[in-house]
Short mmCIF file of C-alpha atoms and ligand atoms in Angstrom, two decimals:
data_model
loop_
_atom_site.label_atom_id
_atom_site.label_comp_id
_atom_site.label_asym_id
_atom_site.label_seq_id
_atom_site.Cartn_x
_atom_site.Cartn_y
_atom_site.Cartn_z
CA UNK A 29 111.48 -133.33 -100.14
CA UNK A 30 114.94 -134.68 -100.83
CA UNK A 31 116.95 -134.25 -103.97
CA UNK A 32 115.06 -134.74 -107.22
CA UNK A 33 115.51 -138.16 -108.71
CA UNK A 34 117.26 -138.02 -112.06
CA UNK A 35 115.78 -139.62 -115.15
CA UNK A 36 118.29 -140.40 -117.88
CA UNK A 37 117.71 -140.42 -121.63
CA UNK A 38 119.16 -142.47 -124.44
CA UNK A 39 118.51 -140.88 -127.83
CA UNK A 40 117.78 -143.42 -130.56
CA UNK A 41 117.52 -141.27 -133.71
CA UNK A 42 120.87 -142.54 -134.99
CA UNK A 43 119.92 -146.23 -134.69
CA UNK A 44 116.61 -147.69 -133.60
CA UNK A 45 114.38 -144.81 -134.70
CA UNK A 46 115.38 -145.02 -138.35
CA UNK A 47 115.77 -148.80 -138.17
CA UNK A 48 112.15 -149.05 -137.02
CA UNK A 49 110.67 -146.40 -139.31
CA UNK A 50 112.64 -146.77 -142.52
CA UNK A 51 114.64 -149.98 -142.50
CA UNK A 52 117.86 -148.35 -141.21
CA UNK A 53 118.46 -146.18 -144.25
CA UNK A 54 119.66 -142.92 -142.69
CA UNK A 55 123.06 -142.03 -144.09
CA UNK A 56 126.04 -140.71 -142.18
CA UNK A 57 125.90 -137.58 -144.34
CA UNK A 58 122.46 -136.84 -142.88
CA UNK A 59 123.76 -137.27 -139.33
CA UNK A 60 127.03 -135.38 -139.51
CA UNK A 61 125.80 -131.75 -139.50
CA UNK A 62 123.75 -132.19 -136.34
CA UNK A 63 126.05 -134.41 -134.27
CA UNK A 64 127.78 -131.49 -132.49
CA UNK A 65 124.35 -130.25 -131.39
CA UNK A 66 123.18 -133.70 -130.23
CA UNK A 67 126.45 -133.90 -128.31
CA UNK A 68 125.50 -130.82 -126.30
CA UNK A 69 121.97 -131.91 -125.34
CA UNK A 70 123.09 -133.90 -122.30
CA UNK A 71 121.96 -137.39 -123.26
CA UNK A 72 123.16 -140.27 -121.12
CA UNK A 73 123.96 -142.01 -124.36
CA UNK A 74 123.47 -141.82 -128.10
CA UNK A 75 122.45 -145.16 -129.53
CA UNK A 76 124.13 -145.07 -132.92
CA UNK A 77 125.45 -148.46 -133.94
CA UNK A 78 124.71 -152.16 -133.95
CA UNK A 79 121.34 -153.71 -134.64
CA UNK A 80 120.84 -153.53 -138.39
CA UNK A 81 123.04 -150.46 -138.98
CA UNK A 82 126.12 -152.49 -139.87
CA UNK A 83 124.22 -154.63 -142.36
CA UNK A 84 122.42 -151.64 -143.92
CA UNK A 85 125.70 -149.72 -144.26
CA UNK A 86 127.42 -152.36 -146.35
CA UNK A 87 124.37 -153.83 -148.11
CA UNK A 88 122.46 -150.72 -149.13
CA UNK A 89 124.32 -147.54 -148.31
CA UNK A 90 127.82 -148.61 -149.40
CA UNK A 91 129.22 -147.01 -146.28
CA UNK A 92 131.95 -148.39 -144.10
CA UNK A 93 130.21 -148.99 -140.75
CA UNK A 94 133.48 -148.58 -138.86
CA UNK A 95 134.10 -145.22 -140.48
CA UNK A 96 130.58 -144.18 -139.53
CA UNK A 97 131.30 -145.03 -135.91
CA UNK A 98 134.62 -143.17 -135.87
CA UNK A 99 133.04 -140.11 -137.45
CA UNK A 100 130.19 -140.06 -134.92
CA UNK A 101 132.74 -140.29 -132.11
CA UNK A 102 134.72 -137.45 -133.62
CA UNK A 103 131.67 -135.18 -133.92
CA UNK A 104 130.05 -136.17 -130.60
CA UNK A 105 132.98 -136.83 -128.29
CA UNK A 106 131.26 -135.89 -125.03
CA UNK A 107 128.28 -138.24 -125.05
CA UNK A 108 128.68 -141.99 -124.44
CA UNK A 109 128.01 -143.93 -127.63
CA UNK A 110 125.88 -147.03 -127.37
CA UNK A 111 125.39 -150.07 -129.55
CA UNK A 112 123.03 -153.04 -129.65
CA UNK A 113 124.79 -156.39 -129.78
CA UNK A 114 123.07 -159.73 -130.30
CA UNK A 115 125.28 -161.74 -127.91
CA UNK A 116 127.10 -164.58 -129.61
CA UNK A 117 125.46 -163.63 -132.95
CA UNK A 118 127.10 -160.17 -132.79
CA UNK A 119 125.36 -158.35 -135.65
CA UNK A 120 125.08 -161.35 -137.94
CA UNK A 121 122.84 -164.35 -138.21
CA UNK A 122 124.84 -167.22 -136.77
CA UNK A 123 126.85 -168.01 -133.69
CA UNK A 124 130.45 -166.88 -133.91
CA UNK A 125 133.42 -168.42 -132.18
CA UNK A 126 134.54 -166.68 -128.99
CA UNK A 127 137.66 -165.21 -130.60
CA UNK A 128 135.53 -163.37 -133.18
CA UNK A 129 133.22 -162.10 -130.44
CA UNK A 130 136.20 -160.84 -128.48
CA UNK A 131 137.78 -159.18 -131.52
CA UNK A 132 134.52 -157.52 -132.53
CA UNK A 133 133.95 -156.07 -129.06
CA UNK A 134 137.57 -154.92 -128.80
CA UNK A 135 137.38 -153.12 -132.17
CA UNK A 136 133.97 -151.61 -131.40
CA UNK A 137 135.32 -150.17 -128.15
CA UNK A 138 138.48 -148.94 -129.86
CA UNK A 139 136.45 -147.19 -132.56
CA UNK A 140 134.12 -145.44 -130.14
CA UNK A 141 131.50 -147.59 -128.37
CA UNK A 142 131.13 -146.90 -124.63
CA UNK A 143 128.00 -148.88 -123.77
CA UNK A 144 127.28 -152.36 -125.10
CA UNK A 145 123.64 -153.38 -124.82
CA UNK A 146 123.82 -157.16 -125.13
CA UNK A 147 120.89 -159.51 -125.56
CA UNK A 148 120.16 -163.04 -126.64
CA UNK A 149 117.05 -163.90 -128.62
CA UNK A 150 116.28 -166.81 -126.27
CA UNK A 151 117.36 -165.06 -123.07
CA UNK A 152 119.90 -167.86 -122.72
CA UNK A 153 122.55 -166.20 -120.54
CA UNK A 154 125.21 -168.62 -121.75
CA UNK A 155 125.01 -166.80 -125.09
CA UNK A 156 125.83 -163.49 -123.36
CA UNK A 157 128.89 -164.73 -121.49
CA UNK A 158 131.59 -164.29 -124.15
CA UNK A 159 130.44 -160.80 -125.13
CA UNK A 160 130.20 -159.79 -121.47
CA UNK A 161 133.72 -161.02 -120.78
CA UNK A 162 135.03 -159.17 -123.83
CA UNK A 163 133.34 -155.91 -122.80
CA UNK A 164 134.74 -156.24 -119.27
CA UNK A 165 138.20 -156.57 -120.78
CA UNK A 166 137.79 -153.21 -122.55
CA UNK A 167 136.57 -151.48 -119.37
CA UNK A 168 133.40 -150.27 -121.10
CA UNK A 169 129.83 -150.66 -119.81
CA UNK A 170 128.12 -154.02 -120.26
CA UNK A 171 124.35 -153.61 -120.26
CA UNK A 172 122.77 -157.04 -120.09
CA UNK A 173 119.35 -157.15 -121.58
CA UNK A 174 116.08 -159.01 -121.22
CA UNK A 175 114.33 -159.62 -124.54
CA UNK A 176 110.83 -158.94 -123.23
CA UNK A 177 108.01 -161.08 -124.46
CA UNK A 178 104.71 -162.38 -123.18
CA UNK A 179 103.58 -165.99 -122.86
CA UNK A 180 102.33 -168.23 -120.11
CA UNK A 181 105.93 -168.93 -119.06
CA UNK A 182 107.18 -165.34 -119.23
CA UNK A 183 106.04 -164.34 -115.77
CA UNK A 184 107.53 -161.66 -113.53
CA UNK A 185 109.19 -164.49 -111.58
CA UNK A 186 110.85 -165.69 -114.81
CA UNK A 187 112.33 -162.24 -115.48
CA UNK A 188 113.32 -161.84 -111.86
CA UNK A 189 115.39 -165.00 -112.01
CA UNK A 190 116.93 -163.88 -115.29
CA UNK A 191 118.00 -160.54 -113.83
CA UNK A 192 119.40 -162.24 -110.72
CA UNK A 193 121.52 -164.33 -113.05
CA UNK A 194 122.64 -161.28 -115.06
CA UNK A 195 123.53 -159.39 -111.90
CA UNK A 196 125.57 -162.35 -110.65
CA UNK A 197 127.34 -162.58 -114.01
CA UNK A 198 128.66 -159.03 -113.56
CA UNK A 199 126.34 -156.80 -115.61
CA UNK A 200 126.91 -153.05 -115.17
CA UNK A 201 123.29 -152.20 -115.93
CA UNK A 202 120.09 -153.97 -116.95
CA UNK A 203 117.85 -153.20 -119.90
CA UNK A 204 114.27 -154.32 -120.40
CA UNK A 205 114.03 -154.45 -124.17
CA UNK A 206 110.49 -154.51 -125.45
CA UNK A 207 111.12 -154.75 -129.17
CA UNK A 208 107.45 -155.35 -130.00
CA UNK A 209 105.99 -152.50 -127.97
CA UNK A 210 103.77 -154.79 -125.91
CA UNK A 211 104.93 -153.86 -122.41
CA UNK A 212 101.88 -152.25 -120.82
CA UNK A 213 102.08 -149.61 -118.05
CA UNK A 214 100.68 -152.08 -115.52
CA UNK A 215 103.07 -154.89 -116.43
CA UNK A 216 105.99 -152.48 -116.75
CA UNK A 217 105.43 -151.08 -113.28
CA UNK A 218 105.16 -154.54 -111.75
CA UNK A 219 108.26 -155.74 -113.57
CA UNK A 220 110.46 -152.78 -112.59
CA UNK A 221 109.32 -152.90 -108.96
CA UNK A 222 110.18 -156.59 -108.80
CA UNK A 223 113.55 -156.18 -110.48
CA UNK A 224 114.43 -153.27 -108.17
CA UNK A 225 113.90 -155.63 -105.25
CA UNK A 226 116.56 -158.06 -106.52
CA UNK A 227 119.23 -155.82 -108.07
CA UNK A 228 120.87 -152.48 -107.32
CA UNK A 229 121.90 -152.03 -110.94
CA UNK A 230 120.35 -149.20 -112.96
CA UNK A 231 117.34 -150.36 -114.97
CA UNK A 232 116.85 -148.96 -118.44
CA UNK A 233 113.60 -149.45 -120.33
CA UNK A 234 113.38 -149.68 -124.10
CA UNK A 235 110.03 -149.88 -125.85
CA UNK A 236 108.33 -148.95 -129.11
CA UNK A 237 105.18 -146.95 -129.86
CA UNK A 238 103.92 -149.70 -132.19
CA UNK A 239 100.83 -150.38 -130.07
CA UNK A 240 100.29 -146.78 -129.05
CA UNK A 241 101.03 -147.19 -125.33
CA UNK A 242 104.75 -146.49 -124.97
CA UNK A 243 104.71 -143.08 -123.28
CA UNK A 244 102.26 -144.34 -120.63
CA UNK A 245 104.56 -147.28 -120.04
CA UNK A 246 107.56 -144.96 -119.67
CA UNK A 247 105.82 -142.87 -117.06
CA UNK A 248 104.84 -146.00 -115.13
CA UNK A 249 108.33 -147.54 -115.17
CA UNK A 250 109.95 -144.26 -114.14
CA UNK A 251 107.55 -144.00 -111.20
CA UNK A 252 108.49 -147.58 -110.32
CA UNK A 253 112.19 -146.67 -110.23
CA UNK A 254 113.66 -147.17 -113.69
CA UNK A 255 116.75 -144.98 -114.22
CA UNK A 256 116.62 -144.29 -117.89
CA UNK A 257 114.41 -144.51 -120.97
CA UNK A 258 115.07 -144.67 -124.70
CA UNK A 259 113.41 -141.93 -126.74
CA UNK A 260 113.68 -140.52 -130.26
CA UNK A 261 113.76 -136.88 -131.23
CA UNK A 262 110.22 -135.90 -132.31
CA UNK A 263 110.50 -136.03 -136.13
CA UNK A 264 111.68 -139.65 -135.86
CA UNK A 265 109.45 -140.64 -132.94
CA UNK A 266 106.13 -142.47 -132.56
CA UNK A 267 104.74 -145.01 -135.03
CA UNK A 268 107.02 -148.03 -134.84
CA UNK A 269 109.74 -145.90 -133.20
CA UNK A 270 110.14 -144.59 -129.62
CA UNK A 271 108.21 -141.81 -127.83
CA UNK A 272 109.38 -138.26 -128.53
CA UNK A 273 112.38 -137.13 -126.51
CA UNK A 274 111.14 -133.55 -126.03
CA UNK A 275 107.67 -134.62 -124.87
CA UNK A 276 108.97 -137.15 -122.36
CA UNK A 277 111.53 -134.64 -121.06
CA UNK A 278 108.84 -132.01 -120.52
CA UNK A 279 106.32 -134.19 -118.72
CA UNK A 280 108.88 -135.90 -116.53
CA UNK A 281 110.40 -132.57 -115.56
CA UNK A 282 106.97 -131.26 -114.67
CA UNK A 283 106.31 -134.40 -112.65
CA UNK A 284 109.27 -133.52 -110.43
CA UNK A 285 112.13 -135.52 -111.88
CA UNK A 286 115.52 -134.07 -112.67
CA UNK A 287 115.94 -134.01 -116.45
CA UNK A 288 119.35 -132.87 -117.58
CA UNK A 289 118.54 -132.16 -121.23
CA UNK A 290 119.06 -128.79 -122.90
CA UNK A 291 115.65 -128.13 -124.43
CA UNK A 292 116.91 -125.39 -126.73
CA UNK A 293 119.52 -127.67 -128.25
CA UNK A 294 116.83 -130.34 -128.56
CA UNK A 295 114.65 -127.91 -130.51
CA UNK A 296 117.54 -127.10 -132.80
CA UNK A 297 118.10 -130.80 -133.46
CA UNK A 298 114.36 -131.37 -133.99
CA UNK A 299 114.21 -128.58 -136.59
CA UNK A 300 117.11 -130.20 -138.42
CA UNK A 301 115.58 -133.68 -138.37
CA UNK A 302 112.19 -132.39 -139.58
CA UNK A 303 113.86 -131.51 -142.88
CA UNK A 304 115.65 -134.86 -143.02
CA UNK A 305 112.39 -136.68 -142.38
CA UNK A 306 110.62 -134.74 -145.15
CA UNK A 307 113.33 -135.78 -147.56
CA UNK A 308 112.87 -139.47 -146.72
CA UNK A 309 109.08 -139.15 -146.90
CA UNK A 310 109.35 -137.47 -150.30
CA UNK A 311 111.63 -140.13 -151.78
CA UNK A 312 109.56 -143.00 -150.36
CA UNK A 313 112.19 -144.34 -147.96
CA UNK A 314 109.87 -143.55 -145.07
CA UNK A 315 106.28 -144.66 -145.50
CA UNK A 316 103.47 -142.86 -143.75
CA UNK A 317 101.95 -146.15 -142.61
CA UNK A 318 104.93 -146.70 -140.28
CA UNK A 319 103.80 -143.65 -138.32
CA UNK A 320 100.41 -144.98 -137.25
CA UNK A 321 100.06 -147.12 -134.13
CA UNK A 322 98.79 -150.64 -134.63
CA UNK A 323 97.33 -152.15 -131.46
CA UNK A 324 97.05 -155.55 -133.14
CA UNK A 325 100.45 -156.33 -131.61
CA UNK A 326 98.71 -156.22 -128.21
CA UNK A 327 95.90 -158.43 -129.40
CA UNK A 328 97.99 -161.03 -131.23
CA UNK A 329 101.15 -160.65 -129.13
CA UNK A 330 103.09 -160.55 -132.37
CA UNK A 331 105.55 -157.73 -133.19
CA UNK A 332 104.39 -155.32 -135.90
CA UNK A 333 107.36 -156.10 -138.16
CA UNK A 334 106.46 -159.77 -138.04
CA UNK A 335 102.87 -159.03 -139.01
CA UNK A 336 103.99 -157.16 -142.11
CA UNK A 337 106.48 -159.92 -143.02
CA UNK A 338 103.81 -162.59 -142.82
CA UNK A 339 101.51 -160.37 -144.84
CA UNK A 340 104.04 -160.06 -147.65
CA UNK A 341 104.83 -163.80 -147.59
CA UNK A 342 101.14 -164.56 -147.96
CA UNK A 343 100.71 -161.93 -150.62
CA UNK A 344 103.59 -163.48 -152.61
CA UNK A 345 101.90 -166.88 -152.30
CA UNK A 346 98.56 -165.41 -153.37
CA UNK A 347 97.07 -166.52 -150.09
CA UNK A 348 96.06 -163.34 -148.32
CA UNK A 349 92.76 -164.96 -147.37
CA UNK A 350 94.79 -167.13 -144.95
CA UNK A 351 96.10 -164.18 -142.94
CA UNK A 352 93.79 -164.76 -139.98
CA UNK A 353 94.59 -168.49 -139.99
CA UNK A 354 98.32 -167.72 -139.89
CA UNK A 355 97.82 -165.32 -137.00
CA UNK A 356 96.07 -168.11 -135.08
CA UNK A 357 98.85 -170.53 -135.95
CA UNK A 358 101.66 -168.34 -134.58
CA UNK A 359 100.98 -169.00 -130.86
CA UNK A 360 100.68 -172.73 -131.56
CA UNK A 361 104.04 -172.88 -133.32
CA UNK A 362 105.51 -170.81 -130.56
CA UNK A 363 104.25 -173.24 -127.91
CA UNK A 364 105.62 -176.21 -129.89
CA UNK A 365 109.01 -174.49 -129.99
CA UNK A 366 109.15 -173.85 -126.25
CA UNK A 367 107.92 -170.23 -126.26
CA UNK A 368 110.86 -168.38 -127.84
CA UNK A 369 110.68 -164.56 -127.67
CA UNK A 370 109.58 -163.19 -131.02
CA UNK A 371 112.78 -161.36 -131.87
CA UNK A 372 115.37 -161.85 -134.64
CA UNK A 373 115.94 -164.59 -135.71
CA UNK A 374 113.12 -166.41 -133.89
CA UNK A 375 110.43 -164.01 -135.07
CA UNK A 376 111.23 -164.83 -138.70
CA UNK A 377 111.51 -168.57 -137.96
CA UNK A 378 108.19 -168.76 -136.11
CA UNK A 379 106.40 -166.51 -138.63
CA UNK A 380 107.65 -168.46 -141.63
CA UNK A 381 106.82 -171.81 -140.00
CA UNK A 382 103.31 -170.66 -139.16
CA UNK A 383 102.85 -169.48 -142.74
CA UNK A 384 104.13 -172.79 -144.17
CA UNK A 385 101.92 -174.80 -141.81
CA UNK A 386 98.84 -172.96 -143.04
CA UNK A 387 99.72 -172.81 -146.73
CA UNK A 388 100.69 -176.50 -146.89
CA UNK A 389 97.44 -177.42 -145.16
CA UNK A 390 99.38 -179.81 -142.96
CA UNK A 391 101.42 -178.76 -139.95
CA UNK A 392 105.20 -179.24 -140.19
CA UNK A 393 105.04 -180.89 -143.57
CA UNK A 394 107.73 -178.39 -144.51
CA UNK A 395 110.27 -177.33 -141.90
CA UNK A 396 113.07 -174.83 -142.45
CA UNK A 397 116.67 -175.78 -141.69
CA UNK A 398 116.77 -172.95 -139.17
CA UNK A 399 113.92 -174.47 -137.17
CA UNK A 400 115.62 -177.86 -137.29
CA UNK A 401 118.86 -176.33 -136.03
CA UNK A 402 116.94 -174.58 -133.28
CA UNK A 403 115.28 -177.84 -132.24
CA UNK A 404 118.62 -179.54 -131.67
CA UNK A 405 119.88 -176.66 -129.53
CA UNK A 406 122.10 -174.82 -131.98
CA UNK A 407 120.69 -171.46 -130.87
CA UNK A 408 120.70 -172.27 -127.17
CA UNK A 409 118.07 -173.26 -124.66
CA UNK A 410 114.39 -172.62 -125.34
CA UNK A 411 112.55 -170.94 -122.43
CA UNK A 412 110.71 -174.19 -121.74
CA UNK A 413 111.73 -177.65 -122.83
CA UNK A 414 110.51 -178.90 -126.18
CA UNK A 415 108.69 -182.21 -125.99
CA UNK A 416 110.72 -185.21 -127.10
CA UNK A 417 107.96 -186.47 -129.39
CA UNK A 418 107.72 -183.21 -131.24
CA UNK A 419 111.47 -182.92 -131.66
CA UNK A 420 111.75 -186.50 -132.88
CA UNK A 421 108.96 -185.93 -135.37
CA UNK A 422 110.90 -183.05 -136.96
CA UNK A 423 114.57 -183.96 -136.61
CA UNK A 424 114.58 -187.70 -135.91
CA UNK A 425 117.59 -188.96 -133.98
CA UNK A 426 119.85 -185.96 -134.54
CA UNK A 427 121.75 -185.52 -131.26
CA UNK A 428 120.70 -182.60 -129.09
CA UNK A 429 123.30 -180.07 -127.95
CA UNK A 430 122.86 -179.17 -124.32
CA UNK A 431 126.01 -177.13 -123.78
CA UNK A 432 126.60 -173.50 -124.76
CA UNK A 433 126.45 -173.67 -128.58
CA UNK A 434 129.68 -171.69 -129.06
CA UNK A 435 131.63 -174.28 -127.03
CA UNK A 436 131.56 -176.33 -130.18
CA UNK A 437 133.07 -173.62 -132.35
CA UNK A 438 136.83 -173.61 -132.90
CA UNK A 439 138.60 -170.22 -133.07
CA UNK A 440 137.96 -168.80 -136.53
CA UNK A 441 139.38 -165.28 -136.76
CA UNK A 442 142.69 -166.43 -138.26
CA UNK A 443 140.88 -168.59 -140.77
CA UNK A 444 138.59 -165.72 -141.79
CA UNK A 445 141.60 -163.40 -142.11
CA UNK A 446 143.28 -165.86 -144.45
CA UNK A 447 140.10 -166.36 -146.48
CA UNK A 448 139.52 -162.69 -147.18
CA UNK A 449 143.22 -162.04 -147.83
CA UNK A 450 144.22 -158.75 -149.44
CA UNK A 451 140.67 -157.48 -149.61
CA UNK A 452 140.93 -156.69 -145.91
CA UNK A 453 143.13 -153.74 -145.05
CA UNK A 454 142.72 -154.20 -141.32
CA UNK A 455 140.96 -156.29 -138.68
CA UNK A 456 137.81 -154.18 -139.00
CA UNK A 457 137.57 -155.28 -142.64
CA UNK A 458 137.98 -158.91 -141.61
CA UNK A 459 135.03 -158.44 -139.26
CA UNK A 460 132.91 -157.01 -142.10
CA UNK A 461 133.60 -160.24 -143.96
CA UNK A 462 133.11 -162.42 -140.86
CA UNK A 463 129.67 -160.98 -140.15
CA UNK A 464 128.39 -160.88 -143.72
CA UNK A 465 130.37 -163.33 -145.86
CA UNK A 466 128.58 -162.58 -149.15
CA UNK A 467 127.56 -158.97 -148.82
CA UNK A 468 130.69 -158.07 -146.86
CA UNK A 469 132.97 -159.55 -149.47
CA UNK A 470 131.06 -157.79 -152.26
CA UNK A 471 131.43 -154.53 -150.40
CA UNK A 472 135.20 -155.03 -149.99
CA UNK A 473 135.56 -156.06 -153.64
CA UNK A 474 133.71 -153.00 -154.89
CA UNK A 475 135.72 -150.78 -152.63
CA UNK A 476 138.92 -152.26 -154.04
CA UNK A 477 137.86 -151.82 -157.65
CA UNK A 478 136.73 -148.27 -156.89
CA UNK A 479 140.20 -147.48 -155.55
CA UNK A 480 142.05 -149.04 -158.48
CA UNK A 481 139.64 -147.77 -161.12
CA UNK A 482 137.49 -144.90 -159.86
CA UNK A 483 135.33 -144.80 -163.02
CA UNK A 484 134.05 -148.32 -162.36
CA UNK A 485 133.54 -147.67 -158.72
CA UNK A 486 130.14 -146.06 -158.88
CA UNK A 487 127.71 -148.63 -157.70
CA UNK A 488 124.22 -148.40 -159.09
CA UNK A 489 121.75 -147.64 -156.33
CA UNK A 490 119.96 -150.89 -155.79
CA UNK A 491 116.28 -150.91 -155.12
CA UNK A 492 116.15 -151.51 -151.38
CA UNK A 493 114.47 -154.67 -150.15
CA UNK A 494 112.68 -153.51 -147.05
CA UNK A 495 113.66 -155.58 -144.08
CA UNK A 496 112.23 -153.95 -141.02
CA UNK A 497 114.30 -154.84 -138.00
CA UNK A 498 112.57 -156.64 -135.19
CA UNK A 499 115.27 -155.63 -132.80
CO1 LIG B 21 114.03 -151.40 -130.42
#
């Protein structure tokens, strides 16, 4: 036998694990004491930023997300830090002009990010281009990412073509991102084998335990040649999170792979996070129901977070008896919209539209502005073309954009800098405002008044609105 093949690990406890289990509410204070230990485990990367962390920091935790990043870098200087970036949307909910994308990537790299995992909700590679170029300029790693979904058009051949395109664009690595936890071992194996035949780039697989199948899928994709998997340290694993780091490390090592993790350090970190988890369970931030697998995602092909969102929308409308009808409506809306992957913001758009169609009793009687914008191409290209009749029915003669949406956006960083004025002390502050105009400005205002008048600076803890990330 030759040399053992290495399997790499990305630890998600600092980002996706708590985003998935408890709406991204882990504070920096809870991370700090254990960062030096995590730094010594030997992870290929620590996913610690991006996704919903930035939003949660300023909206709920009143933390400066940039300071969080710098502090993590300071306490874990030896492990590459990784973030999740939503292409041209960055971490916000609209398309930004290229100069804002470039500035955001530059500042993220400067403050500590080494690996940028970049995806687009529609898998429209044109929406990855500006972020990719910006990452290349910093010399950091650009990990281009497939938003994995299932539908009659999302075949292995579809993903193969996508990865060929990403490889040609200059990706440094490829991630298969299964945000809904619906990648089965059989499909995962087939997908990785196919992708390995068209690219030499390392393939990283990201999935969730939502449906209860993730660790089987990891074993299958590793056997098929994937280089690295995303796992969460045991106290923050399973449920809607990732498989447990220690368990995957042990079984893969036993199966003959080289696993470079220090199991003693891992145990030390796990003991620490068990206490942290208990605290969040006790104060209700973490709900026990998030810890139980829900195979309905496999049946309905709808991410777990979307199911609970639709449930609460129906509950608010006193229409819980229509839950089954809404579930049946989702695939129909999705087909009408050209089979978008069910990931932010499309998951919310499709879920809300399906709910409105059922509640109104007539399909598309009410249509959100977001869906209208999507139909005219403002988010990019749908995986398959939307029929002209359907589009016309909803948006009339509004012209359709067929170029990269951001081509139509004039540079805006200077304008945003002027708008926020003295509230921003540096370019990082301008980016807080750029990404979250309302909440970001509030955060900067409160920070300013806290500095000038410390007594007024204590912000009452707001009751968190639970927004479970779909990403
Ligand atoms: Co995820």
